[in-house]
Amino acid sequence: MKQVRRAILATLIAAILLIALLLGYAVLRNRPQDLPWTRLDLSQPIGMFTGRKLAGLRDDYAECRVLLRSAGVRYTVLPQVTGNDPQCGYADGVRFAPGGSRGIAYSPANLGTACPVAAALSVWEWEILQPAAQKRFGQAVVQIEHLGSYSCRRMYGRSAGDWSEHATANAIDVAAFRLADGTRISVLKDWDEGGDKAGFLREVRTGACKLFSTVLSPDYNAAHRDHLHLDEAARGEMGWRACR
């Protein structure tokens, strides 16, 4: 019995020390986004708990929309979508207005995603994409080409098995980026070509892992050879957090 009490006490002390360290770190560096209990602010640099807070917006559509507006993101609320299967559809969809996410356009333009995906995309663009593009190419990303978000299907289009996060618009497949001078950076063509384009793609893939629950690239398997899969699943589309 004494051993159990000692173990509980040791765990409690460790938890208190961890909280104190987190609080001290955040206060000293003036980074409230590094604390798990602070409210998410999409306009702030990425913190240690930003990804978890973004995933948590799955359960709070109203808060997600407020956060988008507060960060200056212009968007349209989409009507509820009901799929042919009960596992499909969504009621928390949004679509970026033209230039709504600080000037980056999406192609095709009619992209609709679950709100948490839109929130994560916004931070990804501001904190990851644009800095990487400026560093490697000296110019901005002006367009993101995608393969879609909502699709009422199971993973990999199989007839059985787990449902894809695409079935609830909780994912997006990004295929390419276009820079201000017209340069196109394609996942399919440039991933294995080396140089700045391949380096850029890997940098933005790895950066996305700070914000999305699941990030899958050509390094994962052949099914992702032409796109980056980004989703905000509760534990990741594969049942766990994945970054490959």
CSV table of C-alpha atoms in Angstrom, one decimal:
chain,number,residue,atom,x,y,z
A,1,MET,CA,0.0,0.0,0.0
A,2,LYS,CA,2.9,2.4,0.8
A,3,GLN,CA,4.4,1.7,-2.5
A,4,VAL,CA,1.2,2.6,-4.3
A,5,ARG,CA,1.0,5.8,-2.3
A,6,ARG,CA,4.6,6.7,-3.1
A,7,ALA,CA,4.0,6.0,-6.8
A,8,ILE,CA,0.9,8.3,-6.8
A,9,LEU,CA,2.8,11.0,-5.0
A,10,ALA,CA,5.7,10.8,-7.4
A,11,THR,CA,3.4,11.0,-10.4
A,12,LEU,CA,1.6,14.0,-8.8
A,13,ILE,CA,4.9,15.8,-8.1
A,14,ALA,CA,6.1,15.1,-11.7
A,15,ALA,CA,2.9,16.5,-13.1
A,16,ILE,CA,3.1,19.7,-11.0
A,17,LEU,CA,6.8,20.2,-12.0
A,18,LEU,CA,5.9,19.7,-15.7
A,19,ILE,CA,3.1,22.3,-15.5
A,20,ALA,CA,5.4,24.7,-13.7
A,21,LEU,CA,8.1,24.3,-16.3
A,22,LEU,CA,5.6,24.8,-19.2
A,23,LEU,CA,4.1,27.9,-17.5
A,24,GLY,CA,7.6,29.3,-16.8
A,25,TYR,CA,8.7,28.6,-20.4
A,26,ALA,CA,5.7,30.3,-21.9
A,27,VAL,CA,5.7,33.3,-19.6
A,28,LEU,CA,9.5,33.9,-20.0
A,29,ARG,CA,9.3,33.7,-23.8
A,30,ASN,CA,5.9,35.4,-24.0
A,31,ARG,CA,4.4,32.5,-25.9
A,32,PRO,CA,1.0,31.6,-24.5
A,33,GLN,CA,0.5,29.3,-27.5
A,34,ASP,CA,2.9,26.9,-25.8
A,35,LEU,CA,0.4,26.3,-23.0
A,36,PRO,CA,-2.3,23.6,-23.3
A,37,TRP,CA,-5.1,25.6,-21.6
A,38,THR,CA,-4.8,28.9,-23.5
A,39,ARG,CA,-7.2,29.7,-26.3
A,40,LEU,CA,-6.0,29.1,-29.8
A,41,ASP,CA,-5.0,32.1,-31.8
A,42,LEU,CA,-4.5,31.4,-35.5
A,43,SER,CA,-2.5,34.6,-36.0
A,44,GLN,CA,0.2,33.6,-33.5
A,45,PRO,CA,3.4,31.5,-34.3
A,46,ILE,CA,3.0,27.8,-34.0
A,47,GLY,CA,3.2,26.6,-30.4
A,48,MET,CA,3.7,23.2,-28.7
A,49,PHE,CA,0.0,22.6,-28.5
A,50,THR,CA,-1.3,24.3,-31.6
A,51,GLY,CA,-1.8,21.0,-33.5
A,52,ARG,CA,-3.8,19.5,-30.6
A,53,LYS,CA,-6.0,22.7,-30.3
A,54,LEU,CA,-6.7,22.6,-34.1
A,55,ALA,CA,-7.8,19.0,-33.9
A,56,GLY,CA,-10.0,19.9,-31.0
A,57,LEU,CA,-12.0,22.3,-33.2
A,58,ARG,CA,-13.7,19.2,-34.6
A,59,ASP,CA,-16.0,19.5,-31.6
A,60,ASP,CA,-16.6,23.2,-31.7
A,61,TYR,CA,-17.7,24.5,-35.1
A,62,ALA,CA,-18.8,27.9,-33.8
A,63,GLU,CA,-15.4,28.5,-32.1
A,64,CYS,CA,-13.6,27.5,-35.3
A,65,ARG,CA,-15.4,30.1,-37.3
A,66,VAL,CA,-14.8,32.8,-34.7
A,67,LEU,CA,-11.1,32.0,-34.8
A,68,LEU,CA,-11.0,32.2,-38.6
A,69,ARG,CA,-12.7,35.6,-38.5
A,70,SER,CA,-10.4,36.9,-35.7
A,71,ALA,CA,-7.3,36.0,-37.8
A,72,GLY,CA,-8.7,37.9,-40.8
A,73,VAL,CA,-9.6,34.9,-42.9
A,74,ARG,CA,-12.5,35.5,-45.3
A,75,TYR,CA,-14.7,32.5,-45.9
A,76,THR,CA,-18.2,31.3,-46.8
A,77,VAL,CA,-20.2,28.9,-44.6
A,78,LEU,CA,-21.3,25.9,-46.6
A,79,PRO,CA,-24.7,24.2,-46.3
A,80,GLN,CA,-24.8,20.8,-44.6
A,81,VAL,CA,-23.9,17.9,-46.9
A,82,THR,CA,-25.5,14.5,-46.5
A,83,GLY,CA,-23.8,11.5,-48.1
A,84,ASN,CA,-25.3,8.4,-49.6
A,85,ASP,CA,-23.9,6.5,-46.6
A,86,PRO,CA,-24.5,7.5,-42.9
A,87,GLN,CA,-20.7,7.7,-42.5
A,88,CYS,CA,-20.5,10.5,-45.1
A,89,GLY,CA,-21.3,14.2,-45.1
A,90,TYR,CA,-20.5,17.2,-43.0
A,91,ALA,CA,-22.1,20.1,-41.2
A,92,ASP,CA,-19.1,22.3,-40.5
A,93,GLY,CA,-17.9,23.1,-44.0
A,94,VAL,CA,-16.3,26.4,-45.1
A,95,ARG,CA,-14.9,27.7,-48.3
A,96,PHE,CA,-12.2,30.4,-48.5
A,97,ALA,CA,-13.3,33.6,-50.2
A,98,PRO,CA,-11.1,34.7,-53.1
A,99,GLY,CA,-7.9,35.9,-51.4
A,100,GLY,CA,-9.5,34.9,-48.1
A,101,SER,CA,-6.4,33.2,-46.7
A,102,ARG,CA,-4.1,36.2,-47.2
A,103,GLY,CA,-3.9,36.0,-51.0
A,104,ILE,CA,-3.3,32.3,-51.7
A,105,ALA,CA,-5.8,30.9,-54.3
A,106,TYR,CA,-6.9,27.3,-54.5
A,107,SER,CA,-7.3,25.4,-57.8
A,108,PRO,CA,-10.0,24.2,-58.4
A,109,ALA,CA,-11.5,27.2,-56.7
A,110,ASN,CA,-14.6,25.5,-55.2
A,111,LEU,CA,-12.7,23.9,-52.4
A,112,GLY,CA,-14.9,23.1,-49.3
A,113,THR,CA,-13.4,21.6,-46.2
A,114,ALA,CA,-14.3,21.0,-42.6
A,115,CYS,CA,-13.6,24.1,-40.6
A,116,PRO,CA,-10.6,22.7,-38.6
A,117,VAL,CA,-8.9,21.8,-41.9
A,118,ALA,CA,-9.4,25.4,-43.1
A,119,ALA,CA,-8.0,26.7,-39.9
A,120,ALA,CA,-4.9,24.5,-40.1
A,121,LEU,CA,-4.4,25.3,-43.8
A,122,SER,CA,-4.4,29.0,-42.9
A,123,VAL,CA,-1.6,28.6,-40.3
A,124,TRP,CA,0.3,26.3,-42.6
A,125,GLU,CA,0.2,28.9,-45.3
A,126,TRP,CA,1.4,31.8,-43.1
A,127,GLU,CA,3.9,30.0,-40.9
A,128,ILE,CA,5.3,27.2,-43.1
A,129,LEU,CA,4.6,27.7,-46.8
A,130,GLN,CA,5.4,31.3,-47.3
A,131,PRO,CA,8.6,31.4,-45.2
A,132,ALA,CA,9.8,28.2,-47.0
A,133,ALA,CA,9.0,29.8,-50.4
A,134,GLN,CA,10.8,33.0,-49.6
A,135,LYS,CA,13.8,31.2,-48.2
A,136,ARG,CA,14.3,28.9,-51.2
A,137,PHE,CA,12.9,31.0,-54.1
A,138,GLY,CA,12.7,34.6,-52.9
A,139,GLN,CA,9.0,34.9,-53.7
A,140,ALA,CA,5.5,33.9,-52.5
A,141,VAL,CA,3.2,31.0,-53.1
A,142,VAL,CA,0.1,32.4,-54.9
A,143,GLN,CA,-1.8,29.2,-55.6
A,144,ILE,CA,-2.3,25.7,-54.2
A,145,GLU,CA,-3.5,23.0,-56.5
A,146,HIS,CA,-5.5,20.2,-54.8
A,147,LEU,CA,-7.2,16.9,-55.6
A,148,GLY,CA,-10.2,17.7,-53.4
A,149,SER,CA,-11.4,17.3,-49.9
A,150,TYR,CA,-14.9,15.7,-49.6
A,151,SER,CA,-15.4,12.3,-51.1
A,152,CYS,CA,-17.8,9.7,-49.7
A,153,ARG,CA,-15.4,6.7,-49.7
A,154,ARG,CA,-13.5,4.3,-47.5
A,155,MET,CA,-9.7,4.5,-47.3
A,156,TYR,CA,-8.0,4.0,-50.6
A,157,GLY,CA,-11.4,3.6,-52.2
A,158,ARG,CA,-11.9,0.1,-50.9
A,159,SER,CA,-15.3,-1.6,-50.7
A,160,ALA,CA,-14.7,-2.4,-47.0
A,161,GLY,CA,-12.7,-1.2,-44.1
A,162,ASP,CA,-12.3,2.1,-42.3
A,163,TRP,CA,-13.8,5.3,-43.7
A,164,SER,CA,-11.5,7.9,-45.0
A,165,GLU,CA,-11.4,11.4,-43.4
A,166,HIS,CA,-12.4,12.6,-46.9
A,167,ALA,CA,-15.8,11.2,-46.2
A,168,THR,CA,-16.4,14.1,-43.8
A,169,ALA,CA,-14.3,16.7,-45.6
A,170,ASN,CA,-11.8,16.5,-42.8
A,171,ALA,CA,-8.9,16.1,-45.2
A,172,ILE,CA,-7.4,17.7,-48.3
A,173,ASP,CA,-5.0,16.3,-50.9
A,174,VAL,CA,-2.4,18.9,-52.0
A,175,ALA,CA,-0.9,18.2,-55.4
A,176,ALA,CA,1.2,21.3,-56.3
A,177,PHE,CA,2.1,24.9,-55.6
A,178,ARG,CA,2.5,27.9,-58.0
A,179,LEU,CA,4.9,30.8,-57.2
A,180,ALA,CA,4.4,34.4,-58.1
A,181,ASP,CA,6.6,34.1,-61.2
A,182,GLY,CA,4.5,31.2,-62.5
A,183,THR,CA,6.9,28.4,-61.4
A,184,ARG,CA,5.0,25.2,-60.5
A,185,ILE,CA,6.2,22.8,-57.9
A,186,SER,CA,4.6,19.4,-58.2
A,187,VAL,CA,4.6,16.6,-55.7
A,188,LEU,CA,4.4,14.0,-58.5
A,189,LYS,CA,7.2,15.5,-60.7
A,190,ASP,CA,9.5,17.2,-58.2
A,191,TRP,CA,9.5,15.0,-55.0
A,192,ASP,CA,12.5,12.9,-56.1
A,193,GLU,CA,14.2,15.4,-58.4
A,194,GLY,CA,16.4,16.9,-55.8
A,195,GLY,CA,17.2,20.7,-55.6
A,196,ASP,CA,15.1,23.4,-54.1
A,197,LYS,CA,11.8,22.1,-55.3
A,198,ALA,CA,12.2,18.8,-53.6
A,199,GLY,CA,13.6,20.5,-50.5
A,200,PHE,CA,10.6,22.8,-50.4
A,201,LEU,CA,8.1,20.0,-50.7
A,202,ARG,CA,9.7,18.1,-47.8
A,203,GLU,CA,10.0,21.2,-45.7
A,204,VAL,CA,6.3,22.0,-46.1
A,205,ARG,CA,5.4,18.4,-45.5
A,206,THR,CA,7.3,18.2,-42.3
A,207,GLY,CA,5.9,21.6,-41.2
A,208,ALA,CA,2.4,20.4,-41.7
A,209,CYS,CA,3.0,17.7,-39.1
A,210,LYS,CA,2.9,20.4,-36.5
A,211,LEU,CA,-0.7,21.3,-37.5
A,212,PHE,CA,-2.4,18.3,-38.9
A,213,SER,CA,-3.2,15.0,-37.2
A,214,THR,CA,-2.1,13.0,-40.3
A,215,VAL,CA,0.4,14.0,-43.0
A,216,LEU,CA,1.1,11.4,-45.7
A,217,SER,CA,3.5,12.0,-48.6
A,218,PRO,CA,5.2,9.9,-51.4
A,219,ASP,CA,7.5,8.7,-48.6
A,220,TYR,CA,4.6,6.8,-47.1
A,221,ASN,CA,3.4,4.7,-50.1
A,222,ALA,CA,2.7,4.7,-53.8
A,223,ALA,CA,-0.9,5.8,-53.3
A,224,HIS,CA,0.5,9.2,-52.2
A,225,ARG,CA,3.0,9.6,-55.0
A,226,ASP,CA,1.2,12.6,-56.4
A,227,HIS,CA,0.0,14.5,-53.3
A,228,LEU,CA,0.3,15.4,-49.7
A,229,HIS,CA,-2.6,14.1,-47.6
A,230,LEU,CA,-3.4,16.4,-44.7
A,231,ASP,CA,-6.2,15.7,-42.2
A,232,GLU,CA,-7.5,16.6,-38.8
A,233,ALA,CA,-8.6,13.2,-37.6
A,234,ALA,CA,-9.0,12.8,-33.9
A,235,ARG,CA,-6.1,10.4,-33.9
A,236,GLY,CA,-5.1,10.5,-37.5
A,237,GLU,CA,-6.7,8.7,-40.5
A,238,MET,CA,-4.6,5.6,-39.9
A,239,GLY,CA,-5.7,5.4,-36.2
A,240,TRP,CA,-2.6,7.2,-34.9
A,241,ARG,CA,-0.7,10.4,-35.5
A,242,ALA,CA,1.3,9.9,-38.7
A,243,CYS,CA,3.9,12.1,-40.4
A,244,ARG,CA,5.5,10.4,-43.4
